[in-house]
Amino acid sequence: MSAMAARSPFRTDGTWLLVGPAVIFLMLFFIYPFGYGFWLSFNPAEGAWSANYQKFFSDEHLWRTLIVTFQLSLPVTILNVGLALPIAFQLRRKTRYQRWVTTLLVIPITLGTVLIAEGMLTYFGPRGWLSQFLQLLHIYDGPIRLTHNFTGVVLSLVISGFPFAFLLTLSYVTGIDPTLARAAATLGAGPWDQFRHIYLPLLAPGLAITFCLAFVQAFSVFPSAVLVGAPSGPTRVISLAAYEAAFEQYDYSMASAVAMIMGFAQLIVVVAVLGLRRGLYRGPVGGGKG
Amino acid sequence: MNQLFKELRLAGVSRHFDNPSGQRVAALHELTLTIKRGEFICLLGPSGCGKTTALNCIAGLLPVTGGTISLDQHRIDLLPPEKRGFGMVFQNYALFPHMTVRKNVAFGLMMRGTPAGEIKTRVARAFELVQLTGHEDKLPGQLSGGQQQRVAIARAIVIEPPLLLMDEPLSNLDAKLRLEMRAEIRRIHRQLGRTTIYVTHDQEEALSLADRIVVMKDGLVQQVATPEEVYAQPANIHVARFMGYRNVLTLNAGTRNGQRIALEGQGLTLEGAVKQDPGGKAAVAIRPEDISVGSGPNTIAGKIENVEYGGHESLIDVRAGNDVLLHVRTGARVKMGEAVTLTVAPERVLVYLAETA
Ligand SMILES: Nc1ncnc2c1ncn2[C@@H]1O[C@H](COP(=O)(O)OP(=O)(O)O)[C@@H](O)[C@H]1O
Ligand SMILES: [Mg+2]
């Protein structure tokens, strides 16, 4: 290619044809609504420009949703990533076993939250199979409360979020050259030292990304909070507050403010985690040539 | 493990793999060898002959599918690598990419709980040995291939293992550094009095380093002998080819007289020394260095087709007999197109069983 063409910002090699639609899509469906929502949130139906935000942080019924959402999403994310890591690590070698487990774990992803919630009600509900089964065998006769409360939402978020965290972690784990652990073994490192000194540091940046994505997914919980949670109190999450403002009170300005707060809260966590990640080694995970 | 083992015994050590079509193939077939403490053993053979497989089995990185490995009286072939305590230089280096090279080299000592002060001095000495002082705080990715290879050597030797396994450790160095490192490896070996198993496909490297050479082909041991013996008396035609016997002719075996045998074919008549009873067809191996220009026994007439000038000696190609091309290394001044007479001593015309297929 000539020097002229290489310097031109509008290259003629068709890159724009590929990138263009994505950029237009992004502008139309993300940047514009975001900008509009931002503007809208500072133009309340009545009161000063910051009235919506003042209302959110002074009304317990509203600010509590933020805390509830954190109480749900942080433990769930830690649980999901924490479970995904050892299981993915155990399955790091390519075997038929790995394929089976992977397939099995992927199924919940294809179901979607509403279907999972329905399944949970049939299985975990007060008159569900689990309860009937336990009572039949006289293992536990008391009432089983695994749905329509905080636990129900946690369960639902683990069922739908774990496979995602697992698959992502598995791809990071299998990307690490197994010769590195073998080299560590010849230098005297047992399995735990191999994990601690070789796998974990090489996985950490990937785990940070997995954590962020799993967190954002859990933070925007909505259907399961309503369907298998207790939306009037313990699982009254922030997305529910936004929904009520928009579709029950028709206060789009307030709804936008809630959405902005929600986005900002996620951003803080993501930035914090990625900030920690900056301190980690993020280069190639191979051990040399070939 | 016991630092002062007397001998390492490999008895029928085999390793099979399932190839994609589901057949079991032996990458290493019944390797039997007893290695004494302090010995320097070279595994020599072309790429894919099973050298790395053999090393991995000894290190414990690959379970054997047959045979046993013992250190003195103790079987070790079921122990994990960290319990065997052998040092290894990997063919692809296997440096830890997230650690500085200093930490890489210190890793083995750290795992052994060596005091920090001692780690520091030993690591510094190892860096000196591989001529990398000043690069300690770089990451492996910031070093060249040759430098990474030397870090891999330093990382293995710093723990002073009772048995050091090296998988083509000099393959990526330039000629001068390779010679220096070769001498260094030999010196370290002598100084520590430890045992070394060294894998290479470079016959010159094997000849210069080893006390004994194990020549391999297709997972099978072809010959175990001293460098002198492997060089002068290859056990079969494969070893001969690999040891630089560039002229290999297929001739008809004639009458035999003790170790001497008459050979004829392709327009040549020669007398050779029997290494393997050839039967009817013989594979005949001659080194380019063993043929000289002039007359004597085994006279061959030919015409010079090519001259590669090489300073002290030249490598010439001579067309002789029925279109046979002979490679000759000679100090004689000859010109392209000239007619020459060549001679070779009968004891340097090695006669083997012809290759099958
Ligand atoms: N993991 C494996 N699976 C299947 N075949 C293998 C495997 N490792 C090595 N082999 C085969 O074993 C043979 C010997 O390999 P290797 O020991 O690496 O040779 P070398 O080190 O002498 O070049 C080769 O034919 C190779 O294809
Ligand atoms: Mg190899």
XYZ file of C-alpha atoms and ligand atoms in Angstrom:
675
model
C 0.000 0.000 0.000
C 1.292 3.490 -0.755
C 2.388 5.822 2.016
C -0.441 8.206 1.132
C -3.113 5.610 1.581
C -1.559 4.351 4.802
C -1.598 7.838 6.289
C -5.148 8.616 5.247
C -7.660 8.209 8.052
C -10.175 6.929 5.529
C -8.494 3.857 4.244
C -9.847 2.455 1.072
C -9.408 -1.190 2.006
C -12.976 -1.672 3.164
C -12.327 -1.537 6.909
C -14.979 1.128 7.163
C -17.534 -1.124 5.554
C -17.002 -3.560 8.396
C -16.690 -1.092 11.258
C -19.267 1.411 9.969
C -22.461 -0.488 10.799
C -21.175 -1.246 14.279
C -20.421 2.422 14.885
C -23.843 3.489 13.617
C -25.478 0.815 15.757
C -23.564 1.992 18.793
C -24.512 5.626 18.191
C -28.191 4.839 17.638
C -28.788 2.336 20.375
C -26.299 3.211 23.047
C -24.706 6.651 22.923
C -27.879 8.487 21.940
C -30.227 6.906 24.516
C -27.549 7.309 27.146
C -27.029 10.969 26.372
C -30.750 11.543 26.189
C -31.346 9.765 29.501
C -28.559 11.754 31.107
C -30.129 14.984 29.935
C -33.609 13.853 30.929
C -32.540 12.901 34.444
C -31.535 16.519 35.096
C -34.863 17.895 33.860
C -37.321 16.753 36.506
C -41.039 17.297 36.222
C -40.797 19.746 39.117
C -38.086 21.198 41.341
C -34.425 22.023 40.801
C -32.206 20.293 38.222
C -30.971 17.809 40.798
C -34.387 17.092 42.312
C -34.496 13.490 41.108
C -31.138 12.637 42.653
C -32.019 14.386 45.903
C -35.245 12.430 46.036
C -33.492 9.123 45.380
C -30.971 9.560 48.140
C -33.448 10.922 50.697
C -36.288 8.436 50.186
C -35.409 5.196 51.970
C -37.801 3.316 49.713
C -35.488 4.291 46.847
C -31.953 4.375 48.187
C -32.465 1.026 49.866
C -32.806 -0.557 46.416
C -29.208 0.335 45.696
C -28.022 -1.432 48.837
C -30.263 -4.431 48.182
C -28.871 -4.726 44.679
C -25.308 -4.686 45.969
C -26.204 -7.203 48.666
C -27.474 -9.515 45.964
C -25.010 -8.987 43.164
C -21.677 -8.871 45.001
C -22.045 -12.193 46.865
C -23.549 -13.824 43.778
C -20.643 -12.653 41.624
C -18.064 -13.831 44.136
C -19.897 -17.144 44.382
C -20.094 -17.570 40.607
C -16.454 -16.721 39.912
C -15.336 -18.591 43.033
C -17.123 -21.742 41.893
C -16.102 -21.370 38.276
C -12.362 -21.196 39.028
C -11.824 -24.564 40.772
C -14.202 -26.392 38.450
C -12.648 -24.926 35.303
C -9.198 -25.667 36.725
C -10.094 -29.310 37.327
C -11.380 -29.548 33.759
C -8.372 -27.835 32.160
C -7.224 -30.967 30.348
C -9.053 -31.747 27.143
C -11.018 -34.897 27.828
C -14.364 -36.310 26.868
C -15.358 -35.552 30.434
C -14.641 -31.871 29.873
C -16.945 -31.810 26.855
C -19.792 -33.428 28.759
C -19.590 -31.158 31.774
C -19.280 -28.106 29.570
C -22.359 -29.049 27.570
C -24.299 -29.731 30.748
C -23.354 -26.389 32.246
C -24.162 -24.415 29.132
C -27.819 -25.457 29.069
C -28.980 -22.836 31.637
C -27.528 -20.082 29.423
C -29.855 -21.054 26.621
C -32.902 -21.066 28.903
C -33.088 -17.433 29.970
C -34.041 -16.068 33.363
C -37.813 -16.339 33.037
C -37.714 -20.017 32.174
C -35.251 -20.638 35.004
C -37.563 -18.837 37.415
C -40.481 -20.980 36.310
C -38.433 -24.131 36.709
C -37.322 -23.012 40.138
C -40.899 -22.461 41.255
C -41.812 -25.994 40.248
C -38.733 -27.487 41.810
C -37.842 -25.375 44.837
C -41.282 -23.909 45.642
C -43.184 -24.615 48.890
C -45.073 -27.437 47.151
C -42.249 -28.165 44.720
C -40.576 -31.445 43.940
C -37.678 -30.884 46.304
C -39.965 -30.176 49.208
C -42.197 -33.163 48.416
C -39.193 -35.390 47.989
C -37.657 -34.387 51.324
C -40.954 -34.791 53.129
C -41.582 -38.135 51.487
C -38.283 -39.425 52.810
C -38.803 -37.649 56.142
C -35.438 -35.956 55.811
C -36.873 -32.567 56.533
C -40.502 -31.978 57.379
C -40.593 -28.260 57.983
C -41.547 -25.715 55.344
C -38.926 -25.060 52.718
C -38.496 -21.435 51.784
C -36.238 -21.244 48.758
C -38.414 -19.049 46.587
C -40.098 -15.700 46.969
C -37.255 -14.441 49.083
C -33.628 -13.353 48.919
C -32.375 -16.958 48.633
C -34.588 -17.526 45.622
C -33.001 -14.678 43.733
C -29.498 -15.754 44.720
C -30.216 -19.274 43.474
C -31.643 -17.985 40.242
C -28.659 -15.702 39.664
C -26.234 -18.548 40.322
C -28.059 -20.875 37.967
C -28.101 -18.321 35.176
C -24.770 -16.625 35.925
C -22.496 -19.515 36.828
C -22.324 -21.168 33.390
C -21.294 -17.865 31.901
C -18.563 -17.315 34.474
C -17.476 -20.934 34.070
C -17.168 -20.842 30.284
C -15.209 -17.619 30.372
C -12.898 -18.934 33.087
C -12.436 -22.224 31.260
C -11.283 -20.411 28.152
C -8.715 -18.507 30.228
C -7.536 -21.660 32.020
C -7.110 -23.719 28.868
C -5.196 -20.843 27.285
C -2.345 -21.320 29.740
C 0.501 -23.481 28.464
C 0.491 -26.642 30.637
C 4.275 -26.951 30.180
C 4.639 -24.056 32.627
C 3.135 -26.082 35.456
C 5.283 -29.038 34.439
C 8.376 -26.864 34.540
C 7.357 -25.722 38.013
C 6.949 -29.366 39.023
C 10.505 -30.217 37.937
C 11.622 -27.317 40.127
C 9.931 -28.866 43.137
C 6.463 -27.264 43.094
C 3.626 -29.557 44.171
C 0.058 -29.141 42.828
C -0.846 -26.330 45.238
C 2.339 -24.365 44.520
C 1.801 -24.864 40.797
C -1.670 -23.390 41.145
C -0.600 -20.556 43.424
C 2.555 -19.465 41.619
C 1.770 -20.277 38.002
C -1.929 -20.603 37.222
C -3.378 -18.039 39.593
C -1.186 -15.075 38.600
C -1.656 -15.864 34.925
C -5.418 -16.219 35.400
C -5.910 -13.155 37.594
C -6.416 -10.620 34.753
C -8.955 -12.924 33.118
C -10.695 -13.487 36.422
C -10.972 -9.717 36.874
C -12.714 -9.448 33.496
C -14.954 -12.397 34.353
C -15.793 -10.744 37.665
C -16.761 -7.463 35.964
C -18.985 -9.124 33.394
C -20.622 -11.427 35.940
C -21.154 -8.483 38.261
C -22.804 -6.300 35.647
C -25.017 -9.231 34.700
C -26.091 -9.797 38.308
C -26.470 -6.104 39.064
C -29.122 -5.586 36.429
C -31.213 -8.444 37.853
C -34.873 -7.824 37.198
C -37.089 -10.755 36.142
C -35.909 -13.156 38.827
C -36.146 -10.483 41.530
C -39.816 -10.250 40.699
C -40.602 -13.871 39.870
C -38.710 -15.810 42.540
C -37.918 -12.955 44.919
C -39.797 -10.759 47.323
C -40.079 -7.583 45.222
C -41.899 -5.616 47.890
C -38.944 -5.712 50.293
C -35.905 -7.956 50.550
C -35.273 -8.165 46.816
C -36.561 -4.770 45.792
C -33.665 -4.109 43.431
C -32.762 -0.876 41.712
C -33.962 -1.928 38.286
C -37.371 -2.445 39.868
C -37.310 1.127 41.172
C -36.539 2.358 37.673
C -39.332 0.227 36.240
C -41.860 1.574 38.736
C -40.863 5.178 38.065
C -41.191 4.719 34.329
C -44.200 2.478 33.953
C -46.249 2.987 37.088
C -45.682 6.673 37.777
C -44.859 7.639 34.173
C -42.000 9.799 35.504
C -39.424 9.201 32.816
C -37.136 11.825 34.223
C -36.984 10.041 37.586
C -36.589 6.684 35.852
C -33.634 8.081 33.912
C -32.056 9.331 37.122
C -32.376 5.869 38.686
C -30.861 4.333 35.563
C -27.964 6.809 35.734
C -27.342 5.957 39.383
C -27.428 2.273 38.522
C -24.945 2.757 35.705
C -22.667 4.827 37.879
C -22.688 2.222 40.650
C -21.679 -0.487 38.175
C -19.039 1.753 36.719
C -17.450 2.299 40.128
C -17.107 -1.440 40.745
C -15.833 -2.163 37.228
C -13.309 0.661 37.359
C -12.134 -0.470 40.790
C -11.630 -4.070 39.621
C -9.939 -3.043 36.384
C -7.773 -0.669 38.392
C -6.591 -3.576 40.522
C -5.993 -5.523 37.320
C -3.584 -2.880 36.065
C -1.133 -4.003 38.713
C -1.112 -7.547 37.317
C 0.955 -9.209 34.613
C -1.093 -9.148 31.407
C 1.268 -10.428 28.735
C 1.222 -13.672 26.777
C 0.659 -16.844 28.800
C 3.079 -19.082 26.864
C 6.459 -20.219 28.072
C 8.698 -19.341 25.140
C 8.942 -20.383 21.529
C 6.634 -22.855 19.833
C 15.551 -37.573 46.336
C 18.894 -38.995 47.255
C 21.495 -36.648 45.794
C 24.104 -39.343 45.745
C 22.466 -42.106 43.762
C 24.860 -44.631 42.274
C 22.948 -45.446 39.149
C 19.773 -44.678 37.262
C 18.334 -47.762 35.612
C 15.940 -47.622 32.704
C 14.523 -51.060 31.982
C 12.394 -51.460 28.872
C 10.976 -47.963 29.218
C 8.268 -47.447 26.601
C 5.753 -44.752 25.833
C 2.873 -45.194 23.424
C 0.505 -42.618 22.006
C -2.824 -43.030 20.286
C -2.541 -41.418 16.892
C -5.587 -39.716 15.323
C -6.662 -42.900 13.517
C -6.813 -44.690 16.867
C -3.686 -46.839 16.560
C -1.210 -47.119 19.372
C 2.209 -45.981 18.243
C 5.394 -46.342 20.283
C 7.113 -42.950 20.492
C 9.692 -44.688 22.671
C 10.264 -48.428 22.455
C 11.895 -50.386 25.274
C 14.724 -48.084 26.196
C 17.102 -50.028 28.418
C 20.076 -48.195 29.820
C 22.017 -47.943 33.056
C 23.488 -44.531 33.788
C 26.193 -44.178 36.424
C 26.459 -41.165 38.665
C 28.609 -38.482 37.075
C 28.057 -39.696 33.538
C 27.230 -37.355 30.673
C 24.805 -39.125 28.345
C 23.642 -37.727 25.014
C 20.435 -38.851 23.364
C 21.086 -38.278 19.686
C 18.696 -38.687 16.801
C 16.680 -36.899 14.146
C 13.594 -34.866 14.998
C 10.649 -37.035 16.033
C 12.729 -40.051 17.116
C 11.458 -39.935 20.702
C 14.179 -37.972 22.520
C 11.832 -35.527 24.243
C 9.494 -38.385 25.084
C 12.349 -40.269 26.759
C 13.338 -37.203 28.764
C 9.745 -36.530 29.834
C 9.397 -40.108 31.031
C 12.565 -39.818 33.117
C 11.505 -36.462 34.569
C 8.062 -37.806 35.431
C 6.180 -35.452 33.124
C 4.817 -38.318 31.071
C 3.696 -41.647 32.544
C 5.476 -44.611 30.977
C 3.328 -47.228 29.268
C 5.868 -49.962 29.843
C 9.079 -50.726 31.718
C 10.500 -49.352 34.943
C 12.793 -46.545 36.040
C 14.813 -46.998 39.225
C 17.283 -44.967 41.190
C 19.540 -47.506 42.876
C 17.019 -49.839 44.563
C 14.023 -47.513 44.418
C 11.469 -47.504 41.665
C 10.666 -43.926 40.749
C 8.509 -44.255 37.641
C 5.334 -43.652 39.644
C 6.586 -40.576 41.487
C 5.416 -37.112 40.400
C 8.136 -34.806 38.998
C 8.410 -32.691 42.155
C 9.251 -35.832 44.160
C 11.967 -36.922 41.721
C 13.788 -33.631 41.975
C 15.500 -33.777 38.590
C 16.296 -30.510 36.872
C 15.057 -29.989 33.344
C 15.738 -27.546 30.541
C 12.694 -27.607 28.290
C 12.946 -27.592 24.521
C 10.501 -24.665 24.398
C 12.088 -23.061 27.519
C 8.816 -22.968 29.518
C 9.855 -19.793 31.356
C 7.211 -18.327 33.644
C 6.079 -15.301 31.639
C 4.770 -13.316 34.609
C 7.964 -13.492 36.674
C 11.169 -11.571 36.142
C 13.958 -13.827 34.982
C 15.529 -13.466 38.431
C 12.382 -14.920 39.993
C 12.338 -17.613 37.332
C 15.844 -18.690 38.270
C 15.150 -18.416 41.998
C 11.922 -20.427 41.771
C 13.429 -23.869 42.358
C 15.455 -22.681 45.341
C 12.363 -20.971 46.756
C 10.394 -24.212 46.483
C 13.182 -25.952 48.385
C 13.044 -23.390 51.179
C 16.609 -22.188 50.638
C 17.449 -19.143 52.825
C 17.054 -15.809 51.031
C 20.716 -14.858 51.331
C 21.876 -18.093 49.757
C 19.274 -17.784 46.984
C 20.688 -14.373 46.155
C 24.289 -15.496 45.767
C 23.448 -18.694 43.918
C 21.137 -16.898 41.489
C 23.775 -14.254 40.835
C 26.334 -16.983 40.121
C 23.935 -18.730 37.731
C 23.405 -15.492 35.810
C 27.152 -15.110 35.520
C 27.538 -18.631 34.182
C 25.046 -18.052 31.380
C 26.395 -14.543 30.726
C 23.137 -12.746 31.478
C 24.206 -10.526 34.362
C 22.340 -7.233 34.067
C 19.171 -8.728 32.601
C 17.817 -10.060 35.900
C 14.854 -7.727 36.214
C 13.439 -8.211 32.742
C 10.450 -10.359 31.939
C 11.124 -13.379 29.706
C 9.132 -11.732 26.917
C 11.675 -8.905 26.834
C 14.568 -11.240 26.014
C 15.653 -12.744 22.702
C 15.186 -16.453 22.043
C 18.820 -17.204 22.806
C 18.708 -15.242 26.056
C 15.515 -17.022 27.112
C 17.197 -20.326 26.428
C 20.078 -19.375 28.696
C 17.635 -18.367 31.449
C 16.106 -21.822 31.116
C 19.581 -23.349 31.573
C 20.291 -21.133 34.586
C 16.958 -22.044 36.172
C 17.745 -25.750 35.935
C 21.399 -25.699 37.008
C 20.932 -23.337 39.955
C 19.210 -26.070 41.979
C 22.187 -28.374 41.356
C 19.952 -31.390 40.777
C 21.331 -34.932 41.114
C 20.221 -35.509 37.522
C 20.041 -32.730 34.965
C 17.902 -33.276 31.882
C 18.494 -30.935 28.955
C 16.325 -30.919 25.846
C 18.245 -29.311 22.969
C 19.358 -26.469 25.263
C 21.598 -24.746 22.730
C 19.409 -25.025 19.637
C 18.632 -21.336 19.493
C 22.074 -19.832 20.070
C 24.440 -18.449 17.461
C 27.563 -20.433 16.633
C 30.006 -18.636 18.908
C 27.759 -18.582 21.953
C 26.841 -22.194 21.353
C 30.490 -23.214 21.596
C 30.944 -21.163 24.759
C 27.799 -22.532 26.395
C 28.736 -26.050 25.394
C 32.057 -25.728 27.202
C 30.239 -24.167 30.157
C 27.748 -27.024 30.386
C 30.562 -29.559 30.273
C 32.469 -27.612 32.951
C 29.445 -27.340 35.263
C 28.841 -31.035 34.829
C 32.391 -31.890 35.849
C 32.490 -29.379 38.667
C 29.277 -30.573 40.320
C 29.989 -34.219 39.628
C 26.314 -34.696 38.865
C 24.688 -36.732 36.132
C 23.466 -35.191 32.888
C 21.205 -36.486 30.145
C 21.440 -34.213 27.168
C 19.194 -34.374 24.113
C 20.399 -33.134 20.761
C 20.011 -33.742 17.057
C 23.456 -32.265 16.415
C 26.023 -35.066 16.134
C 28.939 -32.702 16.627
C 27.450 -31.498 19.920
C 26.933 -35.067 21.071
C 30.470 -36.076 20.116
C 32.038 -33.171 21.964
C 29.972 -33.451 25.162
C 29.104 -37.037 25.872
C 30.754 -39.824 27.798
C 28.307 -42.115 26.057
C 25.956 -41.487 23.160
C 22.572 -43.146 22.737
C 21.638 -43.007 19.059
C 17.902 -43.277 18.408
C 15.637 -43.641 15.414
C 11.847 -44.024 15.343
C 11.701 -44.611 19.087
C 14.277 -47.402 18.953
C 17.795 -47.329 20.347
C 20.261 -47.988 17.532
C 23.549 -47.859 19.400
C 24.898 -47.018 22.837
C 28.625 -46.328 22.771
C 31.405 -43.821 23.392
C 31.701 -40.912 20.949
C 34.819 -42.470 19.392
C 33.049 -45.729 18.746
C 29.867 -44.180 17.396
C 31.961 -42.001 15.129
C 34.305 -44.651 13.759
C 32.193 -47.803 14.067
C 28.483 -47.029 13.629
C 26.366 -50.036 14.540
C 24.137 -49.901 11.485
C 23.504 -47.951 8.330
C 21.099 -45.526 10.051
C 23.670 -44.556 12.621
C 26.298 -44.272 9.889
C 24.115 -41.895 7.895
C 23.455 -39.840 10.973
C 27.135 -39.678 11.917
C 28.129 -38.065 8.664
C 28.796 -41.036 6.390
C 27.427 -39.112 3.451
C 28.293 -41.678 0.806
C 25.886 -44.604 1.073
C 25.912 -47.052 -1.851
C 23.897 -50.180 -2.409
C 26.256 -52.823 -3.807
C 26.290 -56.591 -4.323
C 28.175 -58.503 -1.660
C 30.805 -60.934 -3.041
C 33.149 -63.375 -1.396
C 33.995 -62.813 2.207
C 37.437 -63.242 3.733
C 37.382 -62.793 7.495
C 36.216 -59.225 8.144
C 36.959 -58.252 4.546
C 34.376 -58.558 1.803
C 34.383 -57.958 -1.947
C 31.760 -55.542 -3.258
C 30.642 -54.762 -6.784
C 27.916 -52.836 -8.525
C 27.052 -49.469 -10.080
C 30.259 -49.731 -12.097
C 32.463 -49.921 -8.987
C 34.537 -52.717 -7.491
C 35.559 -52.248 -3.854
C 36.790 -54.087 -0.833
C 35.157 -53.294 2.511
C 35.033 -54.179 6.215
C 32.006 -56.122 7.456
C 30.115 -54.461 10.326
C 26.924 -56.439 9.784
C 26.672 -59.576 7.678
C 25.013 -58.165 4.579
C 23.813 -61.329 2.812
C 23.251 -60.484 -0.892
C 22.728 -56.715 -1.010
C 24.984 -54.536 1.102
C 24.627 -50.934 2.244
C 28.094 -49.442 2.031
C 28.980 -46.280 3.986
C 32.030 -44.080 3.439
C 32.824 -40.730 5.076
C 33.858 -37.883 2.753
C 36.991 -37.462 4.944
C 38.066 -41.056 4.407
C 38.324 -40.742 0.634
C 41.476 -39.117 -0.693
C 42.702 -38.021 -4.082
C 45.509 -40.293 -5.368
C 46.063 -43.954 -5.946
C 46.110 -46.848 -3.494
C 43.673 -49.594 -2.511
C 40.086 -49.315 -3.746
C 40.863 -47.070 -6.682
C 37.913 -45.207 -8.130
C 38.141 -43.134 -11.305
C 35.831 -40.200 -11.786
C 35.264 -36.647 -12.910
C 34.913 -33.610 -10.644
C 31.431 -32.080 -10.876
C 31.483 -29.527 -8.137
C 33.997 -27.889 -5.815
C 32.922 -26.199 -2.605
C 35.875 -24.241 -1.331
C 36.152 -24.462 2.445
C 39.488 -22.925 3.415
C 41.779 -25.633 4.672
C 39.837 -28.341 2.851
C 37.362 -28.413 0.009
C 34.256 -30.507 -0.422
C 34.149 -31.978 -3.919
C 31.532 -34.003 -5.744
C 32.910 -36.700 -8.028
C 30.862 -38.544 -10.651
C 32.149 -42.138 -10.825
C 31.123 -45.608 -11.999
C 27.603 -45.790 -13.421
C 26.567 -42.278 -12.544
C 27.382 -42.530 -8.827
C 27.966 -39.206 -7.029
C 30.648 -39.373 -4.320
C 31.271 -36.642 -1.760
C 34.925 -36.172 -0.914
C 36.639 -33.866 1.549
C 40.199 -33.157 0.485
C 43.016 -30.712 0.876
C 44.174 -31.394 -2.690
C 43.858 -28.502 -5.134
C 41.496 -29.692 -7.860
C 39.412 -27.975 -10.514
C 35.894 -28.453 -11.846
C 35.671 -30.876 -14.768
C 39.008 -32.526 -14.028
C 39.397 -36.292 -14.140
C 40.575 -37.688 -10.754
C 41.517 -40.956 -9.171
C 40.219 -41.571 -5.650
C 41.284 -44.087 -3.065
C 39.822 -45.306 0.236
C 41.220 -47.784 2.767
C 39.171 -51.017 2.910
C 38.727 -50.707 6.703
C 36.980 -47.361 6.137
C 34.477 -48.862 3.700
C 31.829 -49.997 6.182
C 29.504 -52.744 5.077
C 26.036 -53.152 6.559
C 22.802 -54.944 5.991
C 20.933 -53.060 3.285
C 18.094 -50.875 4.488
C 14.696 -52.443 4.221
C 12.123 -50.205 2.595
N 1.358 -36.027 23.066
C 1.598 -36.755 21.968
N 0.581 -37.356 21.316
C 0.808 -38.100 20.216
N 2.021 -38.308 19.674
C 3.083 -37.724 20.277
C 2.930 -36.922 21.448
N 4.153 -36.480 21.826
C 5.021 -36.976 20.926
N 4.386 -37.726 19.996
C 5.020 -38.441 18.871
O 6.101 -39.167 19.375
C 7.193 -39.108 18.483
C 8.432 -38.659 19.224
O 8.292 -37.311 19.616
P 9.415 -36.533 20.424
O 9.803 -37.346 21.594
O 8.908 -35.164 20.692
O 10.604 -36.478 19.377
P 11.973 -35.660 19.409
O 12.061 -34.944 20.703
O 13.034 -36.697 19.241
O 11.947 -34.732 18.254
C 6.807 -38.198 17.353
O 6.456 -38.988 16.253
C 5.614 -37.463 17.892
O 4.727 -37.178 16.851
Mg 12.208 -32.927 21.023
